[in-house]
Amino acid sequence: MKYFSVYFLLVLCMLNCLLTACDREEPRYVIGVSQCSDDEWRTQMNKEIRREALFYPGVEIRIRSARDDNRQQIADIEYFIRQGVDLIVVAPNEADAITPVVEKAYDKGIPVVLVDRKIDSERYTAYIGADNYEMGRQIGTYIASRMRGEGNIVELAGLKGSTPARDRHHGLIDALSDFPDIHIVATADAGWLKQSAKTAFDSILVKQPQINLVFAHNDPMASGACEAARGRGRDKDMLFVGVDALSGEGLGVESVADGTLDATFIYPTGGDRVVQVAMDILEKRSFPRETLLSTALVNRQNARIMQMQTLHISTLDAKIEKLNGQLDAFLSRYSAQRMFLYACIVIIALVGALLFFVVRAFWTKNRLNTELSRQKQQLEEQRDQLITLSRQLEDATHAKLSFFTNVSHDFRTPLTLIADPVDQLLQSHHLNEHERFLLNIVHKNVAVLLRLVNQILDFRKFEDGKLQLRLSQFDLHASLLEWADAFRTLSFRKHIHFQIDADADTDFTVTADAEKLERIVYNLLSNSFKFTPENGQISMHLSSCTKNGEPAVRLQVTDTGVGMPAEHVRHIFDSFYQIDVHHAGSGIGLALVKAFVEMHHGTISVDTTEGQGTCFTIEIPACQSGTLDPDTTRSAVLTNLKEGAVLAADQETLQAVAPESTPDDKETILVIDDNLDIRDYVRSVLQDEYNVIEAANGQEGLQQAMKYVPDAIICDVMMPVMDGMECCRRLKSEVQTSHIPVMMLTAYAVDEQKIKGYECGADSYISKPFSARLLTVRLRNLIENRRRLQSLFADISNVSLQKTPVAEVDKGFLEKLHRLIEERLSDPDLSVEELGEQIGLSRVQLYRKTKALCGYSPNELLRIARLKKAASLLASTEKTISEITYEVGFSSPSYFTKCYKEYFGENPTAVLKRKK
């Protein structure tokens, strides 16, 4: 019964929360309003917007004011973009500053409605406001009429960067151009503010003794100018004209009525129209892109009528707001009553359900007891089945291990038959350099295969408990120095700082299995060198310690490599465990290391941080109990180590030194692979036909591609630091390298990996092992296909990029290059460096990019564009050759004539003669 009560309360709370959540109506549309300031005119507009929104249920209005600050308005619009509003209404403070952020919102698919002011772009959805140019003309006409065609006037303009100020000024100038006796003796930028206008006009009064009329771009500035004139006793000598015609104490209409202003012009706020157009846009109805609001003159003859009408409208607005408040109260009361009704219904339903459960529980109890007895019997049967299956799985596992062990034994015979003849061939004096190079690759990789086979056999012996220690007594410090010496060449090639140190004045003579300690050191150093990038650090430190009260030695191998994620650390010593597909290997190396350490009654631990490095720590007793093996000599151990370590060094990722420049008559191929033998082999296949540069991982390959912009790239899939998939994706997303064809090499032939590669932008795939002929043929096809594409881009002014199969990055690059050339066509000082700076490329990168895509250098593209423009001007205008020469950006007519004849096959004078 207690559990039913808890259940009852829990369900009641959940249903109550559900009803409450359902009761809250999410808005259908959210409209953000960014006002440039918060003056009376905009306060009136905001009221109209909120009032009109009441007629559209589910519409939420969010208004933010920038207070005449461009940076604040940009931040407000960015905020609306992040909030994901459905539409943004913007009154731009200054057109030039606000244009980019408005374009950003528009490009993200958010409709943008401009009110009152415009931006320096056509990338907006709709505009609502008065025609400020026409208003300026009307004001100019009124001023001319009022002054009877003569006199001096002063113009107090709004914020110079805002479009209303600019348009009103131009309209005024054009209207007064017909009245030469009316002079604008002074103009000042007062920023729409009364105090600024007062200060500016006071300065003008000092300099101008004769002023007949002051035109201010809004009523507050006109009032400020009037106060300044009154302070100097000159307010009766001049007339004051403003714009806005707002009603209220101290505002435009009242100022006209009491004689402070001679006239003002209605500048409608249009808040209701803003909401109407916004809803047409959001609900996919037709709407006008430009909505121009009407204006009218307000003077002393109609000011009183305006006041009475406005007072009546204000009274109606107050009643509407009161009714809206009462409606909200009624809706809240209705919502509360509805929730209460729902709660009562739920409670009744839960009580009924509770009674049903109580009755049902009695009958269920007996049935469950019977069912539990039956399940107990079934569990016992399943337990017996699991025991049987476990035994069968163990037998199958042993069978698989036996199979792999036998296969590994079988591998040793053919590998031996390969290795010995190869050794004999290498001793021949009749081999040329290329044949000896190929045999060396075979010899090294046969040795690697033998080492892997031996590792599998050792692992099988360990699993069967047949692996034993072969003890000998030796100086561990001296052995470490000799073992690590084989890795010196690798450290030099990879520019890795590699050091070995030990505690001073300490005897490191140990009794242990030297071969297994060598295998431990080999595996740890191989991992460190594999995952440590160039210019990194690897160190081994040997010290003495105490373990279980007995002398012991501690060996630490530390590197500054890529490290490991925390979730993988506890599994790295498990058999066949791999962190991911990009860190390939057999998966038994570290498992064997742990096994060998435990055979020495020691421990191994790892401390790693992803992206910072790894430290392996091994502690083993200095003296192992048992009989020394007379057949175990340190010289044999060292021989095995040096051969294995040297092979490892050759197999590690080594960065080939690329030339600073390559001949122009050969294409350049970048080979990215962490295996030096693969890079050497591909180089030997391609070097007669191509210039070959190399990189040992994706990150280095990306840097080489950026620097040299090769004609094609051959890239392995699985590499440390950065794998081939990520490298390909980055290459295709960078404007410098997006056009370069990429061929992927992979040891896996599964379709899923190929699909992933093609999604990253790969142009072709070759599976390992591959033939040299297949590699060269596919590479040549990739380059030829790129050359065919060049012909499409040879004339960028005539290319239809919409129909051409080209990457978006390359399409954008060509469009931007064409636009820059068209914009600066007449500039004779336009250089390749300037074009590259505008696009974001160096001179070399821009040259290689345009040459690869179009077949022309940037200078050639610029010259061709100028010549075609000149041909058009010669055919369609009456301009002279000299005029056309300088208009299209050539420095002299003689050079223009020379270039024109080379390109078109005739002199420009012949074209002019044909026209006659």
JSON list of C-alpha atoms in Angstrom, two decimals, residues 152-271:
[
{"chain": "A", "resi": 152, "resn": "ASN", "atom": "CA", "xyz": [20.43, 83.02, -45.49]},
{"chain": "A", "resi": 153, "resn": "ILE", "atom": "CA", "xyz": [19.66, 79.67, -43.90]},
{"chain": "A", "resi": 154, "resn": "VAL", "atom": "CA", "xyz": [21.47, 77.28, -41.55]},
{"chain": "A", "resi": 155, "resn": "GLU", "atom": "CA", "xyz": [21.06, 73.46, -41.77]},
{"chain": "A", "resi": 156, "resn": "LEU", "atom": "CA", "xyz": [21.41, 71.34, -38.60]},
{"chain": "A", "resi": 157, "resn": "ALA", "atom": "CA", "xyz": [21.78, 67.79, -39.89]},
{"chain": "A", "resi": 158, "resn": "GLY", "atom": "CA", "xyz": [21.21, 64.45, -38.15]},
{"chain": "A", "resi": 159, "resn": "LEU", "atom": "CA", "xyz": [23.93, 61.82, -37.65]},
{"chain": "A", "resi": 160, "resn": "LYS", "atom": "CA", "xyz": [26.06, 62.08, -40.78]},
{"chain": "A", "resi": 161, "resn": "GLY", "atom": "CA", "xyz": [26.27, 58.30, -41.23]},
{"chain": "A", "resi": 162, "resn": "SER", "atom": "CA", "xyz": [22.45, 57.81, -41.20]},
{"chain": "A", "resi": 163, "resn": "THR", "atom": "CA", "xyz": [20.54, 57.67, -44.46]},
{"chain": "A", "resi": 164, "resn": "PRO", "atom": "CA", "xyz": [17.70, 60.10, -43.41]},
{"chain": "A", "resi": 165, "resn": "ALA", "atom": "CA", "xyz": [20.24, 62.86, -42.76]},
{"chain": "A", "resi": 166, "resn": "ARG", "atom": "CA", "xyz": [21.97, 62.21, -46.03]},
{"chain": "A", "resi": 167, "resn": "ASP", "atom": "CA", "xyz": [18.77, 61.99, -48.12]},
{"chain": "A", "resi": 168, "resn": "ARG", "atom": "CA", "xyz": [17.10, 65.05, -46.51]},
{"chain": "A", "resi": 169, "resn": "HIS", "atom": "CA", "xyz": [20.21, 67.12, -47.19]},
{"chain": "A", "resi": 170, "resn": "HIS", "atom": "CA", "xyz": [20.31, 66.08, -50.87]},
{"chain": "A", "resi": 171, "resn": "GLY", "atom": "CA", "xyz": [16.58, 66.80, -51.28]},
{"chain": "A", "resi": 172, "resn": "LEU", "atom": "CA", "xyz": [17.00, 70.25, -49.69]},
{"chain": "A", "resi": 173, "resn": "ILE", "atom": "CA", "xyz": [19.96, 71.13, -51.94]},
{"chain": "A", "resi": 174, "resn": "ASP", "atom": "CA", "xyz": [18.13, 70.02, -55.09]},
{"chain": "A", "resi": 175, "resn": "ALA", "atom": "CA", "xyz": [15.02, 72.05, -54.15]},
{"chain": "A", "resi": 176, "resn": "LEU", "atom": "CA", "xyz": [17.02, 75.21, -53.40]},
{"chain": "A", "resi": 177, "resn": "SER", "atom": "CA", "xyz": [19.07, 74.92, -56.59]},
{"chain": "A", "resi": 178, "resn": "ASP", "atom": "CA", "xyz": [16.29, 76.81, -58.36]},
{"chain": "A", "resi": 179, "resn": "PHE", "atom": "CA", "xyz": [16.64, 79.77, -55.96]},
{"chain": "A", "resi": 180, "resn": "PRO", "atom": "CA", "xyz": [20.14, 81.26, -56.32]},
{"chain": "A", "resi": 181, "resn": "ASP", "atom": "CA", "xyz": [19.43, 84.05, -53.82]},
{"chain": "A", "resi": 182, "resn": "ILE", "atom": "CA", "xyz": [18.90, 81.60, -50.97]},
{"chain": "A", "resi": 183, "resn": "HIS", "atom": "CA", "xyz": [22.23, 80.69, -49.39]},
{"chain": "A", "resi": 184, "resn": "ILE", "atom": "CA", "xyz": [23.07, 77.93, -46.92]},
{"chain": "A", "resi": 185, "resn": "VAL", "atom": "CA", "xyz": [25.61, 79.84, -44.87]},
{"chain": "A", "resi": 186, "resn": "ALA", "atom": "CA", "xyz": [26.40, 77.02, -42.43]},
{"chain": "A", "resi": 187, "resn": "THR", "atom": "CA", "xyz": [25.78, 73.28, -41.93]},
{"chain": "A", "resi": 188, "resn": "ALA", "atom": "CA", "xyz": [26.47, 71.31, -38.75]},
{"chain": "A", "resi": 189, "resn": "ASP", "atom": "CA", "xyz": [26.11, 67.63, -37.72]},
{"chain": "A", "resi": 190, "resn": "ALA", "atom": "CA", "xyz": [24.07, 67.68, -34.47]},
{"chain": "A", "resi": 191, "resn": "GLY", "atom": "CA", "xyz": [23.49, 63.91, -34.24]},
{"chain": "A", "resi": 192, "resn": "TRP", "atom": "CA", "xyz": [19.68, 64.21, -33.80]},
{"chain": "A", "resi": 193, "resn": "LEU", "atom": "CA", "xyz": [20.21, 65.56, -30.25]},
{"chain": "A", "resi": 194, "resn": "LYS", "atom": "CA", "xyz": [18.81, 68.82, -28.81]},
{"chain": "A", "resi": 195, "resn": "GLN", "atom": "CA", "xyz": [21.86, 69.70, -26.72]},
{"chain": "A", "resi": 196, "resn": "SER", "atom": "CA", "xyz": [24.26, 69.00, -29.59]},
{"chain": "A", "resi": 197, "resn": "ALA", "atom": "CA", "xyz": [22.18, 71.25, -31.86]},
{"chain": "A", "resi": 198, "resn": "LYS", "atom": "CA", "xyz": [22.13, 74.01, -29.25]},
{"chain": "A", "resi": 199, "resn": "THR", "atom": "CA", "xyz": [25.93, 73.90, -28.88]},
{"chain": "A", "resi": 200, "resn": "ALA", "atom": "CA", "xyz": [26.58, 73.76, -32.62]},
{"chain": "A", "resi": 201, "resn": "PHE", "atom": "CA", "xyz": [24.17, 76.59, -33.46]},
{"chain": "A", "resi": 202, "resn": "ASP", "atom": "CA", "xyz": [25.57, 78.80, -30.70]},
{"chain": "A", "resi": 203, "resn": "SER", "atom": "CA", "xyz": [28.97, 78.56, -32.45]},
{"chain": "A", "resi": 204, "resn": "ILE", "atom": "CA", "xyz": [27.36, 79.40, -35.78]},
{"chain": "A", "resi": 205, "resn": "LEU", "atom": "CA", "xyz": [25.64, 82.49, -34.30]},
{"chain": "A", "resi": 206, "resn": "VAL", "atom": "CA", "xyz": [29.03, 83.90, -33.37]},
{"chain": "A", "resi": 207, "resn": "LYS", "atom": "CA", "xyz": [30.27, 83.65, -36.95]},
{"chain": "A", "resi": 208, "resn": "GLN", "atom": "CA", "xyz": [27.08, 84.49, -38.91]},
{"chain": "A", "resi": 209, "resn": "PRO", "atom": "CA", "xyz": [25.51, 87.92, -38.25]},
{"chain": "A", "resi": 210, "resn": "GLN", "atom": "CA", "xyz": [22.67, 87.47, -40.73]},
{"chain": "A", "resi": 211, "resn": "ILE", "atom": "CA", "xyz": [20.52, 84.28, -40.48]},
{"chain": "A", "resi": 212, "resn": "ASN", "atom": "CA", "xyz": [16.92, 84.27, -41.69]},
{"chain": "A", "resi": 213, "resn": "LEU", "atom": "CA", "xyz": [15.90, 80.64, -41.16]},
{"chain": "A", "resi": 214, "resn": "VAL", "atom": "CA", "xyz": [17.17, 77.51, -39.43]},
{"chain": "A", "resi": 215, "resn": "PHE", "atom": "CA", "xyz": [16.23, 74.07, -40.79]},
{"chain": "A", "resi": 216, "resn": "ALA", "atom": "CA", "xyz": [16.83, 71.22, -38.32]},
{"chain": "A", "resi": 217, "resn": "HIS", "atom": "CA", "xyz": [16.42, 67.57, -39.34]},
{"chain": "A", "resi": 218, "resn": "ASN", "atom": "CA", "xyz": [14.17, 66.92, -36.33]},
{"chain": "A", "resi": 219, "resn": "ASP", "atom": "CA", "xyz": [12.11, 68.97, -33.86]},
{"chain": "A", "resi": 220, "resn": "PRO", "atom": "CA", "xyz": [14.40, 68.51, -30.79]},
{"chain": "A", "resi": 221, "resn": "MET", "atom": "CA", "xyz": [17.33, 69.99, -32.75]},
{"chain": "A", "resi": 222, "resn": "ALA", "atom": "CA", "xyz": [15.12, 72.86, -33.93]},
{"chain": "A", "resi": 223, "resn": "SER", "atom": "CA", "xyz": [14.12, 73.57, -30.30]},
{"chain": "A", "resi": 224, "resn": "GLY", "atom": "CA", "xyz": [17.78, 73.47, -29.26]},
{"chain": "A", "resi": 225, "resn": "ALA", "atom": "CA", "xyz": [18.71, 75.98, -31.96]},
{"chain": "A", "resi": 226, "resn": "CYS", "atom": "CA", "xyz": [15.85, 78.24, -30.84]},
{"chain": "A", "resi": 227, "resn": "GLU", "atom": "CA", "xyz": [17.13, 78.18, -27.25]},
{"chain": "A", "resi": 228, "resn": "ALA", "atom": "CA", "xyz": [20.63, 79.10, -28.44]},
{"chain": "A", "resi": 229, "resn": "ALA", "atom": "CA", "xyz": [19.24, 82.04, -30.45]},
{"chain": "A", "resi": 230, "resn": "ARG", "atom": "CA", "xyz": [17.09, 83.14, -27.52]},
{"chain": "A", "resi": 231, "resn": "GLY", "atom": "CA", "xyz": [20.19, 83.12, -25.30]},
{"chain": "A", "resi": 232, "resn": "ARG", "atom": "CA", "xyz": [21.79, 85.64, -27.65]},
{"chain": "A", "resi": 233, "resn": "GLY", "atom": "CA", "xyz": [18.60, 87.65, -28.16]},
{"chain": "A", "resi": 234, "resn": "ARG", "atom": "CA", "xyz": [18.30, 86.74, -31.83]},
{"chain": "A", "resi": 235, "resn": "ASP", "atom": "CA", "xyz": [15.36, 84.31, -31.78]},
{"chain": "A", "resi": 236, "resn": "LYS", "atom": "CA", "xyz": [12.96, 86.95, -33.17]},
{"chain": "A", "resi": 237, "resn": "ASP", "atom": "CA", "xyz": [15.20, 87.54, -36.20]},
{"chain": "A", "resi": 238, "resn": "MET", "atom": "CA", "xyz": [14.86, 84.08, -37.68]},
{"chain": "A", "resi": 239, "resn": "LEU", "atom": "CA", "xyz": [12.43, 81.24, -38.35]},
{"chain": "A", "resi": 240, "resn": "PHE", "atom": "CA", "xyz": [12.88, 77.63, -37.17]},
{"chain": "A", "resi": 241, "resn": "VAL", "atom": "CA", "xyz": [11.67, 74.61, -39.16]},
{"chain": "A", "resi": 242, "resn": "GLY", "atom": "CA", "xyz": [11.84, 71.00, -37.89]},
{"chain": "A", "resi": 243, "resn": "VAL", "atom": "CA", "xyz": [10.75, 67.46, -38.72]},
{"chain": "A", "resi": 244, "resn": "ASP", "atom": "CA", "xyz": [8.71, 64.83, -36.77]},
{"chain": "A", "resi": 245, "resn": "ALA", "atom": "CA", "xyz": [5.49, 66.67, -35.72]},
{"chain": "A", "resi": 246, "resn": "LEU", "atom": "CA", "xyz": [5.01, 64.60, -32.57]},
{"chain": "A", "resi": 247, "resn": "SER", "atom": "CA", "xyz": [2.23, 65.65, -30.20]},
{"chain": "A", "resi": 248, "resn": "GLY", "atom": "CA", "xyz": [2.88, 66.19, -26.54]},
{"chain": "A", "resi": 249, "resn": "GLU", "atom": "CA", "xyz": [4.30, 68.68, -24.11]},
{"chain": "A", "resi": 250, "resn": "GLY", "atom": "CA", "xyz": [7.42, 70.35, -25.53]},
{"chain": "A", "resi": 251, "resn": "LEU", "atom": "CA", "xyz": [7.25, 68.34, -28.78]},
{"chain": "A", "resi": 252, "resn": "GLY", "atom": "CA", "xyz": [6.90, 69.47, -32.40]},
{"chain": "A", "resi": 253, "resn": "VAL", "atom": "CA", "xyz": [3.19, 70.19, -32.77]},
{"chain": "A", "resi": 254, "resn": "GLU", "atom": "CA", "xyz": [3.01, 72.14, -29.49]},
{"chain": "A", "resi": 255, "resn": "SER", "atom": "CA", "xyz": [6.18, 74.10, -30.44]},
{"chain": "A", "resi": 256, "resn": "VAL", "atom": "CA", "xyz": [4.50, 75.19, -33.68]},
{"chain": "A", "resi": 257, "resn": "ALA", "atom": "CA", "xyz": [1.28, 76.04, -31.85]},
{"chain": "A", "resi": 258, "resn": "ASP", "atom": "CA", "xyz": [3.04, 78.28, -29.31]},
{"chain": "A", "resi": 259, "resn": "GLY", "atom": "CA", "xyz": [5.20, 79.95, -31.97]},
{"chain": "A", "resi": 260, "resn": "THR", "atom": "CA", "xyz": [8.56, 78.47, -31.01]},
{"chain": "A", "resi": 261, "resn": "LEU", "atom": "CA", "xyz": [8.82, 76.78, -34.42]},
{"chain": "A", "resi": 262, "resn": "ASP", "atom": "CA", "xyz": [7.56, 78.27, -37.63]},
{"chain": "A", "resi": 263, "resn": "ALA", "atom": "CA", "xyz": [6.68, 74.85, -39.04]},
{"chain": "A", "resi": 264, "resn": "THR", "atom": "CA", "xyz": [7.38, 71.14, -38.80]},
{"chain": "A", "resi": 265, "resn": "PHE", "atom": "CA", "xyz": [6.82, 68.23, -41.16]},
{"chain": "A", "resi": 266, "resn": "ILE", "atom": "CA", "xyz": [5.07, 65.03, -40.19]},
{"chain": "A", "resi": 267, "resn": "TYR", "atom": "CA", "xyz": [7.53, 62.12, -40.19]},
{"chain": "A", "resi": 268, "resn": "PRO", "atom": "CA", "xyz": [5.22, 59.13, -39.60]},
{"chain": "A", "resi": 269, "resn": "THR", "atom": "CA", "xyz": [6.42, 56.43, -37.21]},
{"chain": "A", "resi": 270, "resn": "GLY", "atom": "CA", "xyz": [4.54, 53.65, -39.01]},
{"chain": "A", "resi": 271, "resn": "GLY", "atom": "CA", "xyz": [4.79, 51.11, -36.18]}
]
